[in-house]
Structure formats: C-alpha cells, structure tokens
C-alpha cells in the first residue's frame, strides 16, 4: 500500500496505522505470536483511512472468533467483564460464581448488623474456617482506578463487622491506585483486580479455570445474553450441565439460537 | 388577581403560585413573620404566569437586600456556600476561617505520613490540647447527602493517622444520611453540616458570629468576588480591618466598586 492509512483513536486523535500495535495487543492477551502475525496481516488488508481503533478491534475479534475462538475469548475478556451491567448481571454475582468454582461457600448481598450500623456485603465467602467480607467495585469504563478511599471505607466497614468476618477483600475489574495497594498490604486487605496481584489476578482466576462470563459470547445479541443471565447462566460453563432442550425450555430461546450459543461455547472452552 | 398564575419548578413541573410558600421559606431562614409577609406581598405583585422558582427567589432576595439586608444574608446563606468553588475558593478554606474565629489554631491541606500511607488533611485544627483531623465535603448542588462511606473512610484515615490526632470531624455544607449520623455517633466522629447538629450546625456557627462568606455579596459580579478571595478576603468580616484605599490597592478594584462592596458589607453585618 502506498496510501497513508490513518486510524482514529477513541480520543478523536489520528495516528498512522501500525501493524505492530495489533500484534502486541494480541500477544498481550495470550495469542501466540504466529497467530497474532497472521491476524494482523489479515487486518492490514481490511483497514481504510479514517478507521476507528474500535473497528480494528472488532475486525481482529471476528477473525479470531472464526479461526481461533479459544484466543478470541481471552482477547475479549476485559471488555466482556466491562459490559457486565449494574442491573440484572452484576459483577458481584459473577465474582461469587468464580469463587464457587474455587471451592468457596458463597452468598451475595447479605445484610449484617455491625457494632454501629447495618452494612450490605456484596459477597460473603467461606472456606477452611475463613469468613471473608468482599467489597466489589465494577467500572464500565477502562482506565479507572480503584482509589484509596474505597479500601479505607471497606476496612472501616470490616472493623464494624469484625464479629462476623476474619478477612476482607476488595475485588474489581480494573486496577488499583498505588496508594490503595500500599494501604491494602499494610492493613491486610486483599486486593484482586485486573493484573493484580500477579499470582491471583481476576483474569488469572478466570483463565486458569476457563470461567468466562456469558457476555463473552459474540454470536448472539445482548438481549439473548440477558435471558440466559435471568436463568442464572452467568458463566459460559454454566451452559454445560444442560441439554439444548433444557436451555431452550428454560429461556424460551429457539433451538437454533441455543445451538449457536453452544457451538460458540464449545469453541471457547475447547472441550 | 383573577388569572391563575403557575410557577415552573427546577424539575420542570408546574404548580399554582402560593404566597404562603414564600412566607414560610423566609421565616425558616430567620426573617421575622411581619417582614416575611411584607416581602411576599411585594413578590405577589411581580409574579407572572410561567415564572420560575429561581426567579421568585431572586425577587425575594432583591427586596430583602434593598429593605432588610441583614435578613437577606441569612436568606441567601445556603446558596452563598453552595457557590464556593472547587478552585480558588474552597470550602475547606472557608471552614478553616470560621474555626479561627472560634479560637482554633488552623491549617489547611497538610500532608501527614500515616502508619500505611500518606494522607492530605483538609483542615488540621488545634484547641485546648485537642488535635483534630477534619475532612470537608462540599456539594455544589442542594439535596445531596453525605453518606456513610465518607464517614467510614474518614474514620479509617483517622486510624491510620492516630499518632497525630485525637479527634476527627466530617464537615459539609449539606446534610448527612441517617446511617452516617448513626455511625458518627457510635464511633465518635463529629459531623457538622447543614442544620446538624442543632447546637453547632454550620449555619449556626456562621450566624452566631456573622461569619458570612464573601460570596454572599450581591452588589458585585463573581469575578470581583474572586479577586477578593485571591487576596485572602474570604469572610465578609475580613473586609473590616482594611481601608478602602488598602482594598483597592491590594485587589486592583476601583474605589467605586470597593465602596459598593463595603456598603453592602456594612448592611449585612449591621455594624
């Protein structure tokens, strides 16, 4: 190509198209380098002047879904969690389901009477005699940090509820500010978020056991996803214990759509 | 008047004009009942169909400023504090000045190294051996409450700084949620806000010593106020120690404007 191709970023700024950026974003999301290069080559053929970064992302994702669905899931994990809605499909329910797969006894949104006041606790988890109070912080936009104040008020709440719990966590789909991390370490408040901590980050917990949220499915529209969620199918693997018939009856979705969903789920989970 | 007069509220809803509402809002703000009735009569002559509540408020205020400036200040106090800006004229500086008049040693925006992390403290006040950490919460809109989380994180911060302070306050220009009040009482976090607590609410602290913010002045535009604030004239009474000449030289404002300001200040403080 001789013509210079410019890409429009989310900020509205333009920059020259750069194939290496695509390769590195794919590799960062766990795609093997050879596949990343193959995808980037294909994307390069499809870009046009004035294309948005969002469109490039979507083209990448489509190629991956078609050819390497297993890596598509990883590539799109962050966004799948971002679109967990505040209504109907809350992050705390998603995280509770993850913990369940890790052998925790879990309950959502319980109210506890503290020394001073009542508190609603997002997730109450139990394992090996530990009783854990978990505050969940979901952000629908990237780039937002969980700040010190969140960890401070969670700790104060934990103190007020000290007769019920012996451990406290703050869990988020984004990152934590440096101050928040320092305070968490110092006061023994465990922080789990995006790429933090390295040995037990949110995406590691998800990927190690393939606990992808149902929002990762790309073959169906969002209102179909919502119907699944209403029936408590929150992780892709929740589809697994059921037959096409069962899912169709439970959700009212047609056989054709349920089959489409299951095919994508199989590809993602590679079972 | 035979024609029905409707008033447009901030919400966009309409309601029939009701003189009694004006009287009661004036009385609530400390205007004697006979003056309130007189003002409401005058307002009634000026209202027209489709007038906004905001305009009615402004008419009331103008009448008060002209005839009873002392009550004008009280009537407009809440709004004068609302318009304290985040930049240049922060609420924490205003509150620090109030405390100074109550005999406290006060400093703004100091950073303290806590057990775990550093914290910036809005106001650090000392009196009779008490060392007080004060968190300020300013809202620019009415109807917002300071919620439990604010009091929780302030308490956790106080714990982290326990080697410096032996008392902790949360101060706001609005009210506190019931939960916040309950927790504050229980954990000995003093809460000072609008009409809370009765014996030492923000407006009582202000009115008892006539510590009106400079934003209460109505005879000049906001950029004039800003110039005064830049020169650390934050309370109306800060004008008092200076001559017209001094104020004019310090601020670069003309004699005519400074005179206008001082005349209004005299009326408000009734000295």
Short mmCIF file of C-alpha atoms in Angstrom, two decimals:
data_model
loop_
_atom_site.label_atom_id
_atom_site.label_comp_id
_atom_site.label_asym_id
_atom_site.label_seq_id
_atom_site.Cartn_x
_atom_site.Cartn_y
_atom_site.Cartn_z
CA UNK A 1 0.00 0.00 0.00
CA UNK A 2 1.31 3.40 -0.93
CA UNK A 3 -1.52 5.44 0.51
CA UNK A 4 -1.01 6.51 4.11
CA UNK A 5 -3.68 5.00 6.37
CA UNK A 6 -4.72 6.93 9.46
CA UNK A 7 -6.50 5.45 12.45
CA UNK A 8 -8.92 7.49 14.59
CA UNK A 9 -8.45 6.82 18.28
CA UNK A 10 -11.16 6.90 20.96
CA UNK A 11 -9.90 10.36 21.91
CA UNK A 12 -10.54 11.61 18.37
CA UNK A 13 -6.82 11.92 17.66
CA UNK A 14 -5.40 10.38 14.50
CA UNK A 15 -2.29 8.27 14.16
CA UNK A 16 -0.73 6.30 11.30
CA UNK A 17 -1.83 2.67 11.11
CA UNK A 18 0.75 0.45 12.78
CA UNK A 19 0.54 -3.31 12.36
CA UNK A 20 2.90 -3.91 15.25
CA UNK A 21 0.38 -2.42 17.68
CA UNK A 22 -2.14 -5.07 16.70
CA UNK A 23 0.37 -7.86 17.08
CA UNK A 24 1.44 -6.68 20.52
CA UNK A 25 -2.14 -6.25 21.79
CA UNK A 26 -2.93 -9.78 20.64
CA UNK A 27 0.19 -11.23 22.22
CA UNK A 28 -0.51 -9.40 25.48
CA UNK A 29 -3.92 -11.09 25.51
CA UNK A 30 -2.32 -14.52 25.22
CA UNK A 31 -2.38 -15.11 21.45
CA UNK A 32 0.71 -17.00 20.20
CA UNK A 33 2.97 -14.76 18.13
CA UNK A 34 2.49 -16.64 14.85
CA UNK A 35 -1.29 -16.43 15.08
CA UNK A 36 -1.04 -12.76 16.08
CA UNK A 37 1.01 -12.05 12.96
CA UNK A 38 -1.45 -13.92 10.76
CA UNK A 39 -4.38 -11.95 12.19
CA UNK A 40 -2.57 -8.62 11.87
CA UNK A 41 -1.80 -9.38 8.20
CA UNK A 42 -5.47 -10.01 7.58
CA UNK A 43 -6.47 -6.85 9.39
CA UNK A 44 -4.00 -4.84 7.32
CA UNK A 45 -5.85 -5.85 4.17
CA UNK A 46 -9.12 -4.55 5.59
CA UNK A 47 -8.20 -1.21 7.11
CA UNK A 48 -9.09 2.03 5.35
CA UNK A 49 -8.21 5.63 6.00
CA UNK A 50 -10.22 7.03 8.96
CA UNK A 51 -10.98 3.62 10.51
CA UNK A 52 -11.50 3.74 14.27
CA UNK A 53 -9.45 1.73 16.76
CA UNK A 54 -12.75 0.22 17.88
CA UNK A 55 -13.41 -1.10 14.36
CA UNK A 56 -9.90 -2.53 14.16
CA UNK A 57 -10.55 -4.29 17.47
CA UNK A 58 -13.79 -5.72 16.09
CA UNK A 59 -12.10 -6.96 12.91
CA UNK A 60 -9.41 -8.69 14.99
CA UNK A 61 -12.04 -10.25 17.17
CA UNK A 62 -14.05 -11.51 14.20
CA UNK A 63 -11.02 -13.16 12.65
CA UNK A 64 -10.13 -14.79 15.97
CA UNK A 65 -13.68 -15.99 16.57
CA UNK A 66 -13.76 -17.58 13.14
CA UNK A 67 -10.31 -19.13 13.16
CA UNK A 68 -9.08 -19.32 16.74
CA UNK A 69 -12.08 -18.94 19.06
CA UNK A 70 -10.07 -20.02 22.08
CA UNK A 71 -7.88 -16.92 21.79
CA UNK A 72 -10.87 -14.74 20.91
CA UNK A 73 -12.24 -15.29 24.39
CA UNK A 74 -9.01 -14.22 26.01
CA UNK A 75 -8.66 -11.24 23.71
CA UNK A 76 -12.15 -10.05 24.58
CA UNK A 77 -12.19 -10.93 28.27
CA UNK A 78 -11.63 -7.43 29.62
CA UNK A 79 -14.46 -5.99 27.56
CA UNK A 80 -16.78 -8.88 28.43
CA UNK A 81 -16.38 -8.01 32.08
CA UNK A 82 -16.77 -4.28 31.43
CA UNK A 83 -20.23 -4.85 29.96
CA UNK A 84 -21.50 -6.73 32.99
CA UNK A 85 -24.39 -4.46 33.82
CA UNK A 86 -25.28 -2.88 37.12
CA UNK A 87 -28.81 -4.23 36.71
CA UNK A 88 -29.52 -7.90 36.29
CA UNK A 89 -25.99 -9.10 35.76
CA UNK A 90 -23.87 -7.57 38.43
CA UNK A 91 -20.17 -8.09 38.80
CA UNK A 92 -20.56 -9.33 42.37
CA UNK A 93 -22.68 -12.23 41.17
CA UNK A 94 -20.09 -13.04 38.52
CA UNK A 95 -17.28 -12.97 41.06
CA UNK A 96 -19.29 -15.10 43.50
CA UNK A 97 -19.62 -17.74 40.77
CA UNK A 98 -15.87 -17.69 40.20
CA UNK A 99 -15.21 -18.20 43.90
CA UNK A 100 -17.65 -21.09 43.96
CA UNK A 101 -15.52 -22.83 41.34
CA UNK A 102 -12.54 -22.33 43.63
CA UNK A 103 -14.30 -24.20 46.42
CA UNK A 104 -15.67 -21.29 48.42
CA UNK A 105 -19.09 -21.22 50.04
CA UNK A 106 -20.57 -18.01 48.68
CA UNK A 107 -23.54 -15.73 49.23
CA UNK A 108 -24.41 -12.40 47.62
CA UNK A 109 -25.80 -9.18 49.05
CA UNK A 110 -26.36 -10.12 52.66
CA UNK A 111 -27.07 -7.51 55.30
CA UNK A 112 -25.09 -7.66 58.54
CA UNK A 113 -25.74 -5.68 61.71
CA UNK A 114 -22.45 -4.11 62.72
CA UNK A 115 -21.39 -2.62 66.02
CA UNK A 116 -22.69 0.77 64.83
CA UNK A 117 -24.80 0.34 61.67
CA UNK A 118 -26.05 -2.21 59.15
CA UNK A 119 -23.99 -2.98 56.03
CA UNK A 120 -24.85 -4.77 52.82
CA UNK A 121 -21.98 -7.03 51.85
CA UNK A 122 -21.51 -7.76 48.13
CA UNK A 123 -20.04 -11.21 48.61
CA UNK A 124 -19.75 -13.32 51.76
CA UNK A 125 -17.32 -16.19 51.16
CA UNK A 126 -16.30 -19.06 53.42
CA UNK A 127 -13.52 -21.62 53.09
CA UNK A 128 -11.35 -23.56 55.58
CA UNK A 129 -12.79 -21.67 58.54
CA UNK A 130 -12.10 -18.27 56.94
CA UNK A 131 -15.07 -15.92 56.80
CA UNK A 132 -14.42 -13.30 54.17
CA UNK A 133 -16.13 -9.96 53.58
CA UNK A 134 -15.80 -8.93 49.93
CA UNK A 135 -16.48 -5.47 48.51
CA UNK A 136 -16.88 -5.45 44.72
CA UNK A 137 -16.11 -2.41 42.61
CA UNK A 138 -17.14 -2.66 38.98
CA UNK A 139 -16.27 0.01 36.43
CA UNK A 140 -17.89 0.13 32.98
CA UNK A 141 -15.11 2.26 31.53
CA UNK A 142 -11.47 1.31 31.16
CA UNK A 143 -8.75 3.43 32.73
CA UNK A 144 -10.49 3.99 36.07
CA UNK A 145 -8.56 3.01 39.18
CA UNK A 146 -9.95 1.85 42.48
CA UNK A 147 -8.66 4.54 44.80
CA UNK A 148 -7.53 4.60 48.40
CA UNK A 149 -10.91 5.79 49.70
CA UNK A 150 -12.59 2.56 48.62
CA UNK A 151 -10.07 0.46 50.52
CA UNK A 152 -10.30 2.78 53.54
CA UNK A 153 -14.08 2.58 53.81
CA UNK A 154 -14.04 -1.15 53.22
CA UNK A 155 -11.59 -1.55 56.08
CA UNK A 156 -13.73 0.63 58.39
CA UNK A 157 -16.76 -1.47 57.45
CA UNK A 158 -14.81 -4.63 58.18
CA UNK A 159 -13.96 -3.24 61.63
CA UNK A 160 -17.63 -2.52 62.28
CA UNK A 161 -18.40 -6.13 61.28
CA UNK A 162 -15.42 -7.72 63.00
CA UNK A 163 -17.59 -10.16 64.88
CA UNK A 164 -18.67 -11.82 61.60
CA UNK A 165 -15.55 -11.82 59.45
CA UNK A 166 -11.87 -12.58 59.80
CA UNK A 167 -10.74 -11.49 56.36
CA UNK A 168 -11.54 -8.65 53.97
CA UNK A 169 -11.11 -8.30 50.19
CA UNK A 170 -11.76 -5.61 47.61
CA UNK A 171 -12.35 -7.02 44.13
CA UNK A 172 -12.51 -5.02 40.92
CA UNK A 173 -12.43 -5.44 37.16
CA UNK A 174 -9.95 -2.55 36.93
CA UNK A 175 -6.68 -1.70 38.62
CA UNK A 176 -5.88 -0.17 41.99
CA UNK A 177 -4.07 3.08 42.71
CA UNK A 178 -0.59 2.74 44.19
CA UNK A 179 -1.83 4.17 47.48
CA UNK A 180 -4.67 1.67 47.56
CA UNK A 181 -2.21 -1.20 47.04
CA UNK A 182 0.14 0.09 49.73
CA UNK A 183 -2.69 0.52 52.26
CA UNK A 184 -4.15 -2.88 51.38
CA UNK A 185 -0.84 -4.63 52.02
CA UNK A 186 -0.28 -2.72 55.25
CA UNK A 187 -3.75 -3.42 56.70
CA UNK A 188 -4.13 -6.91 55.29
CA UNK A 189 -6.95 -6.05 52.92
CA UNK A 190 -6.59 -8.37 49.94
CA UNK A 191 -7.00 -6.58 46.60
CA UNK A 192 -7.93 -8.55 43.49
CA UNK A 193 -8.26 -6.72 40.20
CA UNK A 194 -7.06 -6.55 36.64
CA UNK A 195 -3.49 -7.90 36.55
CA UNK A 196 -3.27 -7.63 40.31
CA UNK A 197 -1.88 -9.44 42.20
CA UNK A 198 0.19 -11.41 39.72
CA UNK A 199 -0.45 -14.82 41.28
CA UNK A 200 -4.21 -14.36 41.72
CA UNK A 201 -5.42 -11.55 39.46
CA UNK A 202 -9.00 -11.53 38.27
CA UNK A 203 -8.09 -12.63 34.73
CA UNK A 204 -5.82 -15.36 36.05
CA UNK A 205 -8.61 -16.71 38.26
CA UNK A 206 -10.89 -16.68 35.21
CA UNK A 207 -8.48 -18.15 32.69
CA UNK A 208 -7.00 -20.85 34.87
CA UNK A 209 -10.39 -22.47 35.13
CA UNK A 210 -11.94 -21.01 31.98
CA UNK A 211 -14.62 -19.20 33.94
CA UNK A 212 -15.54 -16.82 31.15
CA UNK A 213 -18.61 -14.63 31.69
CA UNK A 214 -21.52 -15.34 29.40
CA UNK A 215 -21.09 -11.80 27.99
CA UNK A 216 -18.08 -13.16 26.10
CA UNK A 217 -20.40 -14.85 23.60
CA UNK A 218 -20.35 -12.98 20.31
CA UNK A 219 -22.72 -14.96 18.13
CA UNK A 220 -25.89 -13.65 19.80
CA UNK A 221 -27.31 -10.26 20.71
CA UNK A 222 -27.22 -8.76 24.20
CA UNK A 223 -30.91 -9.42 24.95
CA UNK A 224 -30.27 -13.13 24.39
CA UNK A 225 -27.43 -12.94 26.93
CA UNK A 226 -29.79 -11.23 29.34
CA UNK A 227 -32.26 -14.10 29.09
CA UNK A 228 -29.52 -16.58 29.95
CA UNK A 229 -28.46 -14.47 32.92
CA UNK A 230 -32.03 -14.29 34.18
CA UNK A 231 -31.92 -18.08 34.38
CA UNK A 232 -28.68 -17.89 36.35
CA UNK A 233 -26.44 -18.88 33.45
CA UNK A 234 -23.67 -16.44 34.26
CA UNK A 235 -20.53 -18.27 33.22
CA UNK A 236 -20.09 -19.93 29.83
CA UNK A 237 -19.51 -23.18 31.64
CA UNK A 238 -22.95 -22.93 33.27
CA UNK A 239 -24.28 -23.99 29.86
CA UNK A 240 -22.51 -27.26 30.25
CA UNK A 241 -24.75 -29.19 32.57
CA UNK A 242 -27.78 -28.67 30.39
CA UNK A 243 -29.10 -30.06 27.12
CA UNK A 244 -30.28 -27.93 24.20
CA UNK A 245 -33.84 -28.84 25.15
CA UNK A 246 -33.44 -27.77 28.75
CA UNK A 247 -31.86 -24.44 27.86
CA UNK A 248 -34.49 -23.77 25.24
CA UNK A 249 -37.35 -24.51 27.62
CA UNK A 250 -35.84 -22.54 30.48
CA UNK A 251 -35.04 -19.46 28.47
CA UNK A 252 -37.67 -19.53 25.77
CA UNK A 253 -34.92 -19.26 23.13
CA UNK A 254 -35.28 -21.23 19.89
CA UNK A 255 -33.30 -24.45 19.30
CA UNK A 256 -31.46 -22.67 16.50
CA UNK A 257 -30.21 -19.91 18.79
CA UNK A 258 -29.33 -22.28 21.63
CA UNK A 259 -27.34 -24.41 19.21
CA UNK A 260 -25.48 -21.34 18.00
CA UNK A 261 -24.68 -20.42 21.61
CA UNK A 262 -23.47 -23.92 22.45
CA UNK A 263 -21.26 -24.09 19.38
CA UNK A 264 -19.56 -20.87 20.35
CA UNK A 265 -19.27 -22.04 23.96
CA UNK A 266 -17.59 -25.27 22.82
CA UNK A 267 -15.14 -23.31 20.71
CA UNK A 268 -14.30 -21.03 23.62
CA UNK A 269 -13.90 -23.77 26.17
CA UNK A 270 -12.31 -26.18 23.68
CA UNK A 271 -13.90 -29.14 25.32
CA UNK B 1 -55.87 38.74 40.50
CA UNK B 2 -58.29 36.56 38.67
CA UNK B 3 -55.83 34.92 36.30
CA UNK B 4 -54.29 31.72 37.60
CA UNK B 5 -50.53 32.07 37.99
CA UNK B 6 -48.37 28.97 37.56
CA UNK B 7 -44.80 28.61 38.80
CA UNK B 8 -42.25 26.43 37.00
CA UNK B 9 -40.13 24.44 39.44
CA UNK B 10 -36.50 23.41 38.98
CA UNK B 11 -37.76 19.96 37.98
CA UNK B 12 -39.78 21.48 35.13
CA UNK B 13 -43.08 20.71 36.89
CA UNK B 14 -45.67 23.46 37.27
CA UNK B 15 -47.63 24.35 40.36
CA UNK B 16 -50.02 27.19 41.23
CA UNK B 17 -48.36 30.22 42.81
CA UNK B 18 -48.68 30.05 46.59
CA UNK B 19 -47.79 33.08 48.68
CA UNK B 20 -47.62 31.04 51.85
CA UNK B 21 -44.64 29.08 50.49
CA UNK B 22 -42.66 32.31 50.19
CA UNK B 23 -43.56 33.40 53.69
CA UNK B 24 -42.55 30.07 55.19
CA UNK B 25 -39.23 29.90 53.32
CA UNK B 26 -38.39 33.40 54.56
CA UNK B 27 -39.38 32.60 58.13
CA UNK B 28 -37.35 29.38 58.04
CA UNK B 29 -34.34 31.49 57.07
CA UNK B 30 -34.78 33.72 60.09
CA UNK B 31 -36.89 36.56 58.69
CA UNK B 32 -39.47 37.88 61.20
CA UNK B 33 -43.01 37.00 60.19
CA UNK B 34 -44.17 40.58 59.58
CA UNK B 35 -41.27 41.30 57.24
CA UNK B 36 -41.81 37.95 55.50
CA UNK B 37 -45.46 38.88 54.85
CA UNK B 38 -44.48 42.28 53.53
CA UNK B 39 -41.94 40.75 51.15
CA UNK B 40 -44.37 38.07 49.96
CA UNK B 41 -46.99 40.76 49.22
CA UNK B 42 -44.47 42.61 47.09
CA UNK B 43 -43.44 39.41 45.29
CA UNK B 44 -47.09 38.61 44.55
CA UNK B 45 -47.38 41.86 42.59
CA UNK B 46 -44.44 40.92 40.41
CA UNK B 47 -45.07 37.27 39.55
CA UNK B 48 -46.33 36.28 36.10
CA UNK B 49 -47.56 33.05 34.63
CA UNK B 50 -44.62 30.73 33.88
CA UNK B 51 -42.20 32.39 36.33
CA UNK B 52 -39.52 30.04 37.69
CA UNK B 53 -38.99 29.35 41.39
CA UNK B 54 -35.45 30.61 40.86
CA UNK B 55 -36.75 33.97 39.67
CA UNK B 56 -39.12 34.20 42.62
CA UNK B 57 -36.16 33.51 44.88
CA UNK B 58 -34.21 36.31 43.19
CA UNK B 59 -37.08 38.78 43.55
CA UNK B 60 -37.36 37.96 47.27
CA UNK B 61 -33.65 38.41 47.67
CA UNK B 62 -33.62 41.76 45.87
CA UNK B 63 -36.39 43.12 48.05
CA UNK B 64 -34.59 41.92 51.17
CA UNK B 65 -31.25 43.35 50.06
CA UNK B 66 -32.88 46.73 49.44
CA UNK B 67 -35.03 46.90 52.54
CA UNK B 68 -33.69 44.42 55.10
CA UNK B 69 -30.14 43.45 54.10
CA UNK B 70 -29.48 41.75 57.41
CA UNK B 71 -32.12 39.15 56.64
CA UNK B 72 -31.03 38.93 53.01
CA UNK B 73 -27.72 37.47 54.14
CA UNK B 74 -29.43 34.80 56.19
CA UNK B 75 -31.89 34.03 53.42
CA UNK B 76 -29.10 33.56 50.92
CA UNK B 77 -26.57 31.84 53.16
CA UNK B 78 -27.12 28.32 51.89
CA UNK B 79 -26.68 29.37 48.27
CA UNK B 80 -23.63 31.50 49.08
CA UNK B 81 -21.93 28.42 50.46
CA UNK B 82 -23.05 26.26 47.52
CA UNK B 83 -21.24 28.54 45.09
CA UNK B 84 -17.92 28.27 46.90
CA UNK B 85 -15.88 26.90 44.05
CA UNK B 86 -13.62 23.88 43.99
CA UNK B 87 -10.90 26.07 42.52
CA UNK B 88 -9.65 29.17 44.24
CA UNK B 89 -12.26 29.40 46.95
CA UNK B 90 -12.61 26.02 48.50
CA UNK B 91 -14.99 25.16 51.29
CA UNK B 92 -12.17 23.85 53.49
CA UNK B 93 -10.55 27.28 53.49
CA UNK B 94 -13.88 28.86 54.40
CA UNK B 95 -14.42 26.44 57.25
CA UNK B 96 -10.86 26.93 58.49
CA UNK B 97 -11.57 30.68 58.71
CA UNK B 98 -14.71 30.01 60.72
CA UNK B 99 -12.81 27.82 63.17
CA UNK B 100 -10.16 30.50 63.56
CA UNK B 101 -12.88 32.87 64.76
CA UNK B 102 -13.83 30.24 67.33
CA UNK B 103 -10.31 30.27 68.73
CA UNK B 104 -8.86 27.25 66.95
CA UNK B 105 -5.35 27.10 65.56
CA UNK B 106 -5.95 26.05 61.98
CA UNK B 107 -4.03 24.87 58.94
CA UNK B 108 -5.27 23.74 55.53
CA UNK B 109 -4.24 20.89 53.25
CA UNK B 110 -1.35 19.40 55.18
CA UNK B 111 0.07 16.01 54.28
CA UNK B 112 0.63 13.51 57.08
CA UNK B 113 2.53 10.24 56.86
CA UNK B 114 0.27 7.59 58.34
CA UNK B 115 1.11 4.10 59.53
CA UNK B 116 0.44 2.79 56.00
CA UNK B 117 0.17 5.70 53.54
CA UNK B 118 0.24 9.49 53.26
CA UNK B 119 -2.98 11.48 53.59
CA UNK B 120 -3.83 15.07 52.74
CA UNK B 121 -5.92 16.54 55.50
CA UNK B 122 -8.38 19.32 54.56
CA UNK B 123 -8.23 21.08 57.90
CA UNK B 124 -5.95 20.48 60.88
CA UNK B 125 -7.34 22.28 63.94
CA UNK B 126 -5.94 22.61 67.45
CA UNK B 127 -7.51 23.92 70.63
CA UNK B 128 -7.05 23.12 74.34
CA UNK B 129 -4.71 20.24 73.61
CA UNK B 130 -7.12 18.66 71.12
CA UNK B 131 -5.62 17.86 67.72
CA UNK B 132 -8.44 17.49 65.23
CA UNK B 133 -8.42 15.93 61.78
CA UNK B 134 -11.19 17.46 59.64
CA UNK B 135 -12.50 16.07 56.34
CA UNK B 136 -14.51 18.61 54.34
CA UNK B 137 -17.22 17.58 51.88
CA UNK B 138 -18.61 20.35 49.74
CA UNK B 139 -21.54 19.84 47.40
CA UNK B 140 -22.47 22.39 44.74
CA UNK B 141 -25.99 21.07 44.41
CA UNK B 142 -28.68 21.00 47.07
CA UNK B 143 -30.30 17.75 48.10
CA UNK B 144 -27.13 15.66 48.21
CA UNK B 145 -26.40 13.86 51.46
CA UNK B 146 -23.03 12.95 52.88
CA UNK B 147 -23.30 9.20 53.01
CA UNK B 148 -21.95 6.52 55.30
CA UNK B 149 -18.96 5.74 53.06
CA UNK B 150 -17.49 9.19 53.62
CA UNK B 151 -17.63 8.81 57.38
CA UNK B 152 -16.25 5.27 57.13
CA UNK B 153 -13.21 6.25 55.06
CA UNK B 154 -12.59 9.30 57.22
CA UNK B 155 -12.56 7.08 60.28
CA UNK B 156 -10.14 4.61 58.64
CA UNK B 157 -7.90 7.53 57.68
CA UNK B 158 -8.04 8.79 61.26
CA UNK B 159 -6.93 5.34 62.47
CA UNK B 160 -4.00 5.41 60.07
CA UNK B 161 -3.07 8.84 61.45
CA UNK B 162 -3.80 8.08 65.08
CA UNK B 163 -0.35 9.19 66.20
CA UNK B 164 -1.12 12.78 65.09
CA UNK B 165 -4.76 13.35 66.02
CA UNK B 166 -7.07 12.66 68.91
CA UNK B 167 -10.33 13.80 67.34
CA UNK B 168 -11.95 13.51 63.92
CA UNK B 169 -14.69 15.57 62.23
CA UNK B 170 -16.52 15.47 58.91
CA UNK B 171 -17.82 18.88 57.86
CA UNK B 172 -20.21 19.55 54.99
CA UNK B 173 -22.48 22.26 53.58
CA UNK B 174 -25.23 19.68 53.14
CA UNK B 175 -26.87 17.10 55.38
CA UNK B 176 -25.81 13.61 56.44
CA UNK B 177 -27.60 10.35 55.80
CA UNK B 178 -29.18 8.69 58.81
CA UNK B 179 -26.63 5.88 58.64
CA UNK B 180 -23.78 8.39 58.56
CA UNK B 181 -25.16 10.12 61.67
CA UNK B 182 -25.59 6.82 63.49
CA UNK B 183 -22.07 5.65 62.65
CA UNK B 184 -20.59 9.05 63.54
CA UNK B 185 -22.20 8.99 66.99
CA UNK B 186 -21.15 5.40 67.58
CA UNK B 187 -17.50 5.91 66.58
CA UNK B 188 -17.12 9.41 67.95
CA UNK B 189 -16.72 11.07 64.57
CA UNK B 190 -18.18 14.56 64.93
CA UNK B 191 -20.40 15.54 61.99
CA UNK B 192 -21.09 19.20 61.26
CA UNK B 193 -23.36 20.10 58.37
CA UNK B 194 -26.48 21.93 57.35
CA UNK B 195 -28.83 22.02 60.37
CA UNK B 196 -26.74 19.34 62.05
CA UNK B 197 -26.14 19.07 64.94
CA UNK B 198 -28.65 21.51 66.34
CA UNK B 199 -26.28 23.12 68.86
CA UNK B 200 -23.35 23.52 66.45
CA UNK B 201 -24.59 23.28 62.88
CA UNK B 202 -22.68 25.00 60.11
CA UNK B 203 -25.22 27.81 59.73
CA UNK B 204 -25.37 28.32 63.49
CA UNK B 205 -21.57 28.60 63.65
CA UNK B 206 -21.75 31.15 60.84
CA UNK B 207 -24.69 33.19 62.09
CA UNK B 208 -23.72 33.33 65.74
CA UNK B 209 -20.59 35.23 64.81
CA UNK B 210 -21.78 36.63 61.47
CA UNK B 211 -19.06 34.79 59.58
CA UNK B 212 -20.73 35.11 56.19
CA UNK B 213 -18.72 34.00 53.16
CA UNK B 214 -17.75 36.76 50.76
CA UNK B 215 -19.91 35.03 48.11
CA UNK B 216 -22.93 36.42 49.97
CA UNK B 217 -22.26 39.86 48.47
CA UNK B 218 -24.83 40.60 45.77
CA UNK B 219 -23.87 44.08 44.58
CA UNK B 220 -20.87 42.88 42.56
CA UNK B 221 -20.16 40.24 39.94
CA UNK B 222 -18.50 36.92 40.64
CA UNK B 223 -15.13 37.87 39.15
CA UNK B 224 -14.92 40.72 41.65
CA UNK B 225 -15.53 38.21 44.44
CA UNK B 226 -12.77 36.05 43.01
CA UNK B 227 -10.30 38.92 43.21
CA UNK B 228 -11.14 39.43 46.87
CA UNK B 229 -10.69 35.73 47.55
CA UNK B 230 -7.31 35.73 45.82
CA UNK B 231 -6.23 38.30 48.40
CA UNK B 232 -7.49 36.06 51.19
CA UNK B 233 -10.65 38.03 51.86
CA UNK B 234 -12.88 35.01 52.39
CA UNK B 235 -15.36 36.17 55.01
CA UNK B 236 -17.32 39.42 54.76
CA UNK B 237 -15.73 40.44 58.01
CA UNK B 238 -12.25 40.11 56.50
CA UNK B 239 -13.06 43.42 54.79
CA UNK B 240 -13.24 45.05 58.13
CA UNK B 241 -9.63 45.57 59.08
CA UNK B 242 -8.85 47.40 55.87
CA UNK B 243 -9.48 50.85 54.43
CA UNK B 244 -11.00 51.49 51.01
CA UNK B 245 -7.53 52.51 49.84
CA UNK B 246 -5.91 49.30 51.05
CA UNK B 247 -8.53 47.05 49.49
CA UNK B 248 -8.37 48.97 46.22
CA UNK B 249 -4.58 48.75 46.03
CA UNK B 250 -4.47 45.06 47.03
CA UNK B 251 -7.16 43.93 44.62
CA UNK B 252 -6.83 46.42 41.79
CA UNK B 253 -10.56 47.19 42.10
CA UNK B 254 -11.75 50.77 41.66
CA UNK B 255 -12.71 52.94 44.65
CA UNK B 256 -16.27 52.96 43.37
CA UNK B 257 -16.55 49.17 43.44
CA UNK B 258 -14.81 48.82 46.80
CA UNK B 259 -17.21 51.37 48.25
CA UNK B 260 -20.17 49.45 46.89
CA UNK B 261 -18.78 46.27 48.47
CA UNK B 262 -18.22 47.92 51.82
CA UNK B 263 -21.68 49.43 51.88
CA UNK B 264 -23.25 46.04 51.32
CA UNK B 265 -20.94 44.50 53.91
CA UNK B 266 -22.00 47.10 56.48
CA UNK B 267 -25.63 46.38 55.75
CA UNK B 268 -25.10 42.65 56.16
CA UNK B 269 -23.12 42.87 59.34
CA UNK B 270 -25.19 45.78 60.68
CA UNK B 271 -22.19 47.29 62.39
#
